[in-house]
Short mmCIF file of C-alpha atoms in Angstrom, two decimals:
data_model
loop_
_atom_site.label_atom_id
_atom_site.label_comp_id
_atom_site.label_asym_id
_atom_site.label_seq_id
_atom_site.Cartn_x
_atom_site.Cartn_y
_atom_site.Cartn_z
CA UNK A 131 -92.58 -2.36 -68.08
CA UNK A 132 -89.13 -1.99 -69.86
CA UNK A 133 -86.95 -5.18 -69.67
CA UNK A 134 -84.07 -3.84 -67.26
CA UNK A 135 -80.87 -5.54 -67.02
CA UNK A 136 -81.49 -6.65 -63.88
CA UNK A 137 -84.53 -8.56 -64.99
CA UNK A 138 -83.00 -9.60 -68.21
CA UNK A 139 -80.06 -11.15 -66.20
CA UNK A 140 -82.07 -12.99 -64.11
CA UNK A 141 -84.05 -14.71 -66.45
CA UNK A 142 -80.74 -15.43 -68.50
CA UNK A 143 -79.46 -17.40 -65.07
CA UNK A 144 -82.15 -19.26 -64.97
CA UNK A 145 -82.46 -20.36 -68.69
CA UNK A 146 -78.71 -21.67 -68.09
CA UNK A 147 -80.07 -23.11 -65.34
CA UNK A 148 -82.78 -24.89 -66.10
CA UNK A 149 -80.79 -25.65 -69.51
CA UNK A 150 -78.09 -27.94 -67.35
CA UNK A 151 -75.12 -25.24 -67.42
CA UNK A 152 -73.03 -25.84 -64.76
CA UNK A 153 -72.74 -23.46 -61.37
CA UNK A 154 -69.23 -22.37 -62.23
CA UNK A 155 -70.36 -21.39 -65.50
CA UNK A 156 -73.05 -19.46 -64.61
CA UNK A 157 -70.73 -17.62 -62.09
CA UNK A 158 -68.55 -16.98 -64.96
CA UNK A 159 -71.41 -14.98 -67.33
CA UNK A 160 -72.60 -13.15 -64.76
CA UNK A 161 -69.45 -11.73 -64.28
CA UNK A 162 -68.50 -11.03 -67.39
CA UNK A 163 -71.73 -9.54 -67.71
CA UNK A 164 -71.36 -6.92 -64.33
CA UNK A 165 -67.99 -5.97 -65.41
CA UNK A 166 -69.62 -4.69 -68.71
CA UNK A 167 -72.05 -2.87 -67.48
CA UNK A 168 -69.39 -1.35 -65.09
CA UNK A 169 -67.65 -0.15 -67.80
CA UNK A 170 -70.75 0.99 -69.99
CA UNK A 171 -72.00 2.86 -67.09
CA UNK A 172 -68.86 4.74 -67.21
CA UNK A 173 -67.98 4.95 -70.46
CA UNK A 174 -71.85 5.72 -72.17
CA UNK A 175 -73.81 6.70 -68.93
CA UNK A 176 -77.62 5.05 -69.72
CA UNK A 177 -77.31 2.68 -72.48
CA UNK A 178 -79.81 -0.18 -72.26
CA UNK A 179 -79.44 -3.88 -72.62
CA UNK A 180 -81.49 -2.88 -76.23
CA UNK A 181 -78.99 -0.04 -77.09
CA UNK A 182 -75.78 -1.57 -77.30
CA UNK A 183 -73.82 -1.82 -80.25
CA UNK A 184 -71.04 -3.13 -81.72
CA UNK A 185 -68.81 -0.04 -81.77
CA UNK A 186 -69.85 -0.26 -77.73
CA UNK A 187 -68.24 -3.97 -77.72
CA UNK A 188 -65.27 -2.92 -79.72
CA UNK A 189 -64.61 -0.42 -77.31
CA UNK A 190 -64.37 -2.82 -74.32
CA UNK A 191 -62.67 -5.43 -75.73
CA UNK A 192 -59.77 -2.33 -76.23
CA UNK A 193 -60.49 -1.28 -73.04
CA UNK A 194 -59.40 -4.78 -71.42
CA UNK A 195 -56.35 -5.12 -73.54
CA UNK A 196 -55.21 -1.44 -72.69
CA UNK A 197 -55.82 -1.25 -69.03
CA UNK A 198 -54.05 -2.75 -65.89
CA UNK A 199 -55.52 -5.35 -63.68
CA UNK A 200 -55.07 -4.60 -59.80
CA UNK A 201 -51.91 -6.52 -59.76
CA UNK A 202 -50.56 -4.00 -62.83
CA UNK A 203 -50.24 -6.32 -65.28
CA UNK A 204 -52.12 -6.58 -68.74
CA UNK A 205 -54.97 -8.89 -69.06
CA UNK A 206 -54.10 -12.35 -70.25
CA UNK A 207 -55.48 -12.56 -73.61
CA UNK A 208 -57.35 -15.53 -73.07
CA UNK A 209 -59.11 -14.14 -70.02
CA UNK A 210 -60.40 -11.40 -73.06
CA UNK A 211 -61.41 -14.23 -75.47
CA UNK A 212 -63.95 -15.72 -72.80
CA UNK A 213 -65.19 -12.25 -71.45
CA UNK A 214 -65.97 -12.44 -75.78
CA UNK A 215 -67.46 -15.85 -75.80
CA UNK A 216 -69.53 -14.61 -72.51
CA UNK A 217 -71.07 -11.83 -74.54
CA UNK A 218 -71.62 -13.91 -77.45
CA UNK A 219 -73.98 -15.85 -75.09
CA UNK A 220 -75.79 -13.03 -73.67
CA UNK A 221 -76.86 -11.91 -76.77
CA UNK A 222 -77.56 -14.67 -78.69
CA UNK A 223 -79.64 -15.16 -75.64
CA UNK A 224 -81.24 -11.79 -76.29
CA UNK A 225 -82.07 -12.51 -80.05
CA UNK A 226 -83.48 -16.47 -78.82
CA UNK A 227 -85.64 -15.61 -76.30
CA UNK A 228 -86.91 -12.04 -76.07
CA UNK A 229 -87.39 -9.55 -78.64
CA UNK A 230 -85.02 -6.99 -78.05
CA UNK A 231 -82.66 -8.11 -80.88
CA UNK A 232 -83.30 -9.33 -84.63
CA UNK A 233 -79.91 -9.79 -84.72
CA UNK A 234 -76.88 -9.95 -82.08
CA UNK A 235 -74.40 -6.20 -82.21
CA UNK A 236 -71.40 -9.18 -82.19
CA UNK A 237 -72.87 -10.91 -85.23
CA UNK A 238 -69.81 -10.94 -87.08
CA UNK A 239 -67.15 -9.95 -84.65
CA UNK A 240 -64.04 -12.02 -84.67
CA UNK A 241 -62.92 -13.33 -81.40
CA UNK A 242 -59.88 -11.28 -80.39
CA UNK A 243 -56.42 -13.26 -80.84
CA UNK A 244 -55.52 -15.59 -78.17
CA UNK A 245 -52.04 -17.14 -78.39
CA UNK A 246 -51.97 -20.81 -78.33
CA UNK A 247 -49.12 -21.15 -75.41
CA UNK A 248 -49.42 -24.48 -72.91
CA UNK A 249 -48.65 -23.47 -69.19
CA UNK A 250 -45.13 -24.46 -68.28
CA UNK A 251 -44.60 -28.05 -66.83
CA UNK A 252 -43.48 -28.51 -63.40
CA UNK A 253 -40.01 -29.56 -63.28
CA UNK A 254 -38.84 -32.99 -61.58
CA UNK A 255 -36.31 -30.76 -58.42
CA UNK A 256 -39.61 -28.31 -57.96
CA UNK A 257 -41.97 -30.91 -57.66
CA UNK A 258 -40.08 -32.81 -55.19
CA UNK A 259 -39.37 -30.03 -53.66
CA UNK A 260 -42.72 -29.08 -52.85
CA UNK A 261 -43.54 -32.48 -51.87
CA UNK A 262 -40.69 -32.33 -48.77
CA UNK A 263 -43.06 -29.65 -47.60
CA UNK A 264 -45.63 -31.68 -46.42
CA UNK A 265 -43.39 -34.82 -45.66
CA UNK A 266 -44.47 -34.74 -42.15
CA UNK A 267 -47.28 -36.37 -40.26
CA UNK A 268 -49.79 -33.09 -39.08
CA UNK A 269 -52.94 -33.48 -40.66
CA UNK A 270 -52.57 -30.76 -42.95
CA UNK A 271 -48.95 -32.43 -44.50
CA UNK A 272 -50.82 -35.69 -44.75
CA UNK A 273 -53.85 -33.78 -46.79
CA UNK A 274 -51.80 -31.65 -48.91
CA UNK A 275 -49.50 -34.23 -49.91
CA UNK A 276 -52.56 -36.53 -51.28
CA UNK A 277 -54.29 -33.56 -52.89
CA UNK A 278 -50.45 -32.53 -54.74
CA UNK A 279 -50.01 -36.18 -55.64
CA UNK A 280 -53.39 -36.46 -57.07
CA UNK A 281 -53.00 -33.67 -59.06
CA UNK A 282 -49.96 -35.30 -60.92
CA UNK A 283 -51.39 -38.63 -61.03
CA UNK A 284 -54.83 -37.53 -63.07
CA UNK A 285 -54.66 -33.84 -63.95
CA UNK A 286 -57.99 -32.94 -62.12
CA UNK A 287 -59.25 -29.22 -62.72
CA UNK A 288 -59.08 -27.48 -59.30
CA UNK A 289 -62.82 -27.23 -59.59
CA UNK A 290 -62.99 -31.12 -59.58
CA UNK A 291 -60.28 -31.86 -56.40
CA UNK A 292 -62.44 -29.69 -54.45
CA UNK A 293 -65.95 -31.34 -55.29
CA UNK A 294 -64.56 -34.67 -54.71
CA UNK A 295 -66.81 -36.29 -52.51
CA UNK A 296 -66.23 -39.48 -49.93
CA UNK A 297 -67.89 -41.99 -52.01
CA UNK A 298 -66.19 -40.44 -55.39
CA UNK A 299 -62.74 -42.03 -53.97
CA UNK A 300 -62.49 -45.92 -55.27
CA UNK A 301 -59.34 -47.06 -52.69
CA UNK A 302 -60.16 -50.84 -54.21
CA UNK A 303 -59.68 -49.63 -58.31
CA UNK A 304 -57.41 -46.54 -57.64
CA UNK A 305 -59.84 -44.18 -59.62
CA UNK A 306 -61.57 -40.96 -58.16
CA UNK A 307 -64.85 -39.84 -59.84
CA UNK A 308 -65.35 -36.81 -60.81
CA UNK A 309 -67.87 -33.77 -62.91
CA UNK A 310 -65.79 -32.27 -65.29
CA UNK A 311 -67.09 -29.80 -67.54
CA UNK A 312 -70.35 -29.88 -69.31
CA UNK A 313 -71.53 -31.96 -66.23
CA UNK A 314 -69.72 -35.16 -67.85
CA UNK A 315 -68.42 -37.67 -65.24
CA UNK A 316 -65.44 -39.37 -66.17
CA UNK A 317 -63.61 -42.09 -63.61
CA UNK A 318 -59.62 -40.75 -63.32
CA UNK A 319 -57.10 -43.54 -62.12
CA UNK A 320 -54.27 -43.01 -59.71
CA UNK A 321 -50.92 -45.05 -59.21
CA UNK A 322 -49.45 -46.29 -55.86
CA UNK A 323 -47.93 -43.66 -54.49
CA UNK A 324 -50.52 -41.81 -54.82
CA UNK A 325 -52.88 -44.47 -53.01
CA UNK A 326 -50.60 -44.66 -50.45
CA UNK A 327 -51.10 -40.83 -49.37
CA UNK A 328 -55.05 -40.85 -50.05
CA UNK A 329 -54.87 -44.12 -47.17
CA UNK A 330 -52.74 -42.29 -45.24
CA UNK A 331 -54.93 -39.66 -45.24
CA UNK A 332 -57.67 -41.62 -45.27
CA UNK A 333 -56.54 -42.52 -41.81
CA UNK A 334 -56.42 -39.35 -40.75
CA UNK A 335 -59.88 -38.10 -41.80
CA UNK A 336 -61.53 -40.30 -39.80
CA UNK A 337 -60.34 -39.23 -36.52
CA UNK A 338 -61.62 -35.15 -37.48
CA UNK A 339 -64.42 -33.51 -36.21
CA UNK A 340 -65.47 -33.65 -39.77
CA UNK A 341 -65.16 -37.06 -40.44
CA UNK A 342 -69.22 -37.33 -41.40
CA UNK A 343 -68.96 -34.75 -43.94
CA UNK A 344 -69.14 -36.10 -47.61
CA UNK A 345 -66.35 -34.05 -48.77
CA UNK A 346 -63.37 -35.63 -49.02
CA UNK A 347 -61.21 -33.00 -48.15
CA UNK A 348 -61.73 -31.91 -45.00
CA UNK A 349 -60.31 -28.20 -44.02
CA UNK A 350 -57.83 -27.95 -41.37
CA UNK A 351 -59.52 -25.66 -38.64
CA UNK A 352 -63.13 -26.46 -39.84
CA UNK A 353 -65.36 -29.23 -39.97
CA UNK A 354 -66.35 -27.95 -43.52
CA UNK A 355 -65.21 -29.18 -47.05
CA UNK A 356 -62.31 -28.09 -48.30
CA UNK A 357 -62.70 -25.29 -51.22
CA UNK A 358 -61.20 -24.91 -54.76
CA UNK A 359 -60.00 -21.51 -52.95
CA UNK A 360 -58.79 -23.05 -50.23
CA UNK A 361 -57.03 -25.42 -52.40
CA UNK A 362 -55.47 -22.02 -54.38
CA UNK A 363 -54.07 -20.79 -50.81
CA UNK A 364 -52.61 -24.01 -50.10
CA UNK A 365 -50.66 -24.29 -52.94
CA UNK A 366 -49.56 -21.39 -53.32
CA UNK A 367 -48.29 -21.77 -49.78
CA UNK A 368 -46.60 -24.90 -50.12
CA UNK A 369 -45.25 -23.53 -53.72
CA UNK A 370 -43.50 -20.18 -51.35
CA UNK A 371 -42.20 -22.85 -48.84
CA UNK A 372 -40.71 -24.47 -51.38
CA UNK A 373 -38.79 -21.71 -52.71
CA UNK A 374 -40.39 -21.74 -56.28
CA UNK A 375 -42.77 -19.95 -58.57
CA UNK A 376 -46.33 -20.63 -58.01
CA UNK A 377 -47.43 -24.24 -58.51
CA UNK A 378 -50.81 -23.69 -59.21
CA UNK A 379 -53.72 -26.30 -60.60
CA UNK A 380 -53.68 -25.83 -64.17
CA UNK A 381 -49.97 -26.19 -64.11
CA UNK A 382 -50.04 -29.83 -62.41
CA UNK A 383 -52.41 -30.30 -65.35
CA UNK A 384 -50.03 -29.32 -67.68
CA UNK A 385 -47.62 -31.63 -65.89
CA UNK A 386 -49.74 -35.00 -65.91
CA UNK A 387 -50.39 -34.32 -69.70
CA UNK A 388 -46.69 -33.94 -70.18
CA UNK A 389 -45.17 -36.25 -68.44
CA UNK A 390 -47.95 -38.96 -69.99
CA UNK A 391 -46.91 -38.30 -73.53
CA UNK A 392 -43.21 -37.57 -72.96
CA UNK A 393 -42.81 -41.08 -71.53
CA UNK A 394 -45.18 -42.74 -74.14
CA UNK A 395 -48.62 -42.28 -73.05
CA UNK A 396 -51.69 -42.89 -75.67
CA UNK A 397 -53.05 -39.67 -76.80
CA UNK A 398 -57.03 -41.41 -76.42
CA UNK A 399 -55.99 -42.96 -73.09
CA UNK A 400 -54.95 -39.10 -71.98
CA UNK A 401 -58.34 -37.18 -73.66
CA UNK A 402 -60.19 -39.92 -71.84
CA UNK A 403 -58.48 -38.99 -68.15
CA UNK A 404 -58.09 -35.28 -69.03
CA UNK A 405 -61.79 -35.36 -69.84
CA UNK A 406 -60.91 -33.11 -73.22
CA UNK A 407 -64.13 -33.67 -75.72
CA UNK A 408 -62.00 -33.73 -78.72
CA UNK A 409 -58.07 -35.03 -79.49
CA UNK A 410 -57.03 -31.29 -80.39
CA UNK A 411 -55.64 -31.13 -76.36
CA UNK A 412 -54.06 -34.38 -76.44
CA UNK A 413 -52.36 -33.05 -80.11
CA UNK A 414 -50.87 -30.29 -78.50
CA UNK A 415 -49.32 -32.15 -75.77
CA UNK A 416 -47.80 -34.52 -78.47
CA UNK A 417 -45.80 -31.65 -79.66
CA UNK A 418 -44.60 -30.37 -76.46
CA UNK A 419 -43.23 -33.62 -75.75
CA UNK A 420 -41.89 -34.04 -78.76
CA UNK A 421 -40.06 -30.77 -78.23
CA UNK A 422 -38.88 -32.12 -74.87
CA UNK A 423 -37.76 -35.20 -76.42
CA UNK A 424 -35.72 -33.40 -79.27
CA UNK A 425 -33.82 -30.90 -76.48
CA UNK A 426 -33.09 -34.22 -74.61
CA UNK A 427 -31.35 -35.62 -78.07
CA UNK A 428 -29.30 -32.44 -78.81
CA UNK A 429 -27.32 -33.26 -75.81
CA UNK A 430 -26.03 -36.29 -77.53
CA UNK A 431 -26.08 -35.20 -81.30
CA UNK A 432 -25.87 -31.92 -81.22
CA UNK A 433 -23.39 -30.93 -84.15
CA UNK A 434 -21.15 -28.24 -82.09
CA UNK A 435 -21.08 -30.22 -78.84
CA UNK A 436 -19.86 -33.46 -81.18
CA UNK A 437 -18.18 -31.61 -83.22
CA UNK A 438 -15.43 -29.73 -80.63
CA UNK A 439 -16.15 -30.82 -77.44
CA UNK A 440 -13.07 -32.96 -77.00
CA UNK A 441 -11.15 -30.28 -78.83
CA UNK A 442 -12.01 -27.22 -76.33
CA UNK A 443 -11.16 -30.17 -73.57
CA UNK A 444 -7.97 -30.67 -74.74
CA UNK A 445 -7.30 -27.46 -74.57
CA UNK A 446 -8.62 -26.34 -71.23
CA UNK A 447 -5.78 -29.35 -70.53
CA UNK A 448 -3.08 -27.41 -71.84
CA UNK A 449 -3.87 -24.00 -70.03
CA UNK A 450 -4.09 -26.37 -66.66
CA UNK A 451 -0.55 -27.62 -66.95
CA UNK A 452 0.55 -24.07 -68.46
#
């Protein structure tokens, strides 16, 4: 019986299964993996998971830089680097564990170019400007505040606010525990504000229909756990209320990490709450807020404001009285 791709995938989800790889993960290569075969099925009609070849994977990889996605933009180029990593997995799977390969068609390939850019912080005016938008006292202000505060406060992946479970929130040590990537759990700490909300929410929880559930966030209509979806929608409405580009996860993220080293923050300290493996995260963030820090000292030192300030003063003076 010929190994079909269907088969083949299969027993590849399990392996990552069985092997400890996390849900999201596995999501992730399977997808990668149906929107090749999409495009194989189109572009060489019959090729089996045995015939590909590297002149097939070069192909794609052009074929996701040069072509739209349904909002009309190009693919981000990092989305195209881990569609590449995803493949690399497949089949080095392949060659591992069945015999179809001696050797992987991407042996060799260089991952296409990714450009190191960090997500734009949130700015102090947007972020308190999202915050009035849930200032109130519904159920659903009270939530979203503690779930936008939270995000500053520790940087938690989407993923992670949205798996947070009842007994994962420490009120007493102002920590929430979460499973970051890899399936590590790492304890994240909060501040007082923050606290404040999660009690005030806290409060609120336990008078919902929902209030037994172990998730911690509770949707607003439902009895059910809030999602890492649902948590997309809400901030993207919250973001629109607020009259400013979209606020989403990764940028709060971005924010916590900036923020932390702009004002000082330990670079081991931050790995250590980000949950980053290595420092080379932490490094990054050194040098944004180092740039920060550097645009905040031109205003004082810089050479042409120094220099003729009080001279182009004087003379916007003289044209006054003139």
């Amino acid at each position: 019986m010929p190994n079909t791709w269907e088969d083949l995938a299969e027993s590849w989800m399990l392996t990552l299964r069985v092997g400890g790889v996390a849900e999201s993960t596995r999501r992730d290569y399977q997808s990668t993996l149906t929107y090749f075969r999409t495009w194989l099925d189109v572009a060489h009609p019959g090729t089996g998971p045995g015939e590909v070849t590297r002149a097939h994977i070069t192909a794609y990889l052009a074929y996701l830089q040069d072509t739209p996605t349904k909002r009309g933009v190009p693919m981000a180029p990092v989305t195209i680097g881990n569609r590449f990593r995803h493949l690399q997995q497949w089949f080095r799977w392949l060659v591992e564990d069945t015999d179809i390969y001696e050797l992987s068609p991407m042996h060799g390939m260089r991952h296409p170019h990714v450009p190191k850019r960090l997500v734009p912080a949130i700015d102090e005016d947007d972020i308190k400007a999202i915050l009035r938008t849930c200032g109130g006292a519904s159920f659903a202000d009270l939530r979203d505040r503690a779930i936008i505060l939270l995000f500053l406060d520790t940087g938690l992946r989407r993923a992670e606010m949205a798996g947070l479970e009842v007994e994962d929130v420490d009120m007493r040590r102002q920590t929430v525990t979460v499973i970051g990537k890899g399936d590590k759990e790492r304890a994240a700490p909060f501040g007082q504000i923050t606290a404040l909300a999660l009690d005030r929410y806290r409060r609120a929880r336990a008078t919902r229909r929902g209030a037994s559930s172990v998730a911690w966030w509770l949707a607003e209509r439902t009895s059910t756990g809030l999602t890492a979806d649902g948590i997309r929608q809400m901030l993207e409405r919250r973001s629109e209320r607020a009259g400013i580009s979209s606020a989403r996860a990764h940028r709060w993220r971005h924010t916590m990490a900036t923020e932390w080293m702009i004002h000082g923050g330990n670079e081991l300290d931050l790995q250590a709450i980000m949950g980053w493996e290595t420092l080379q995260m932490a490094g990054r963030y050194t040098a944004a807020a180092a740039a920060r820090r550097a645009a905040a000292a031109h205003t004082r030192y810089g050479p042409a404001d120094r220099l003729l300030g009080e001279t182009a003063t004087r003379t916007r003076g003289r044209r006054r009285q003139g």
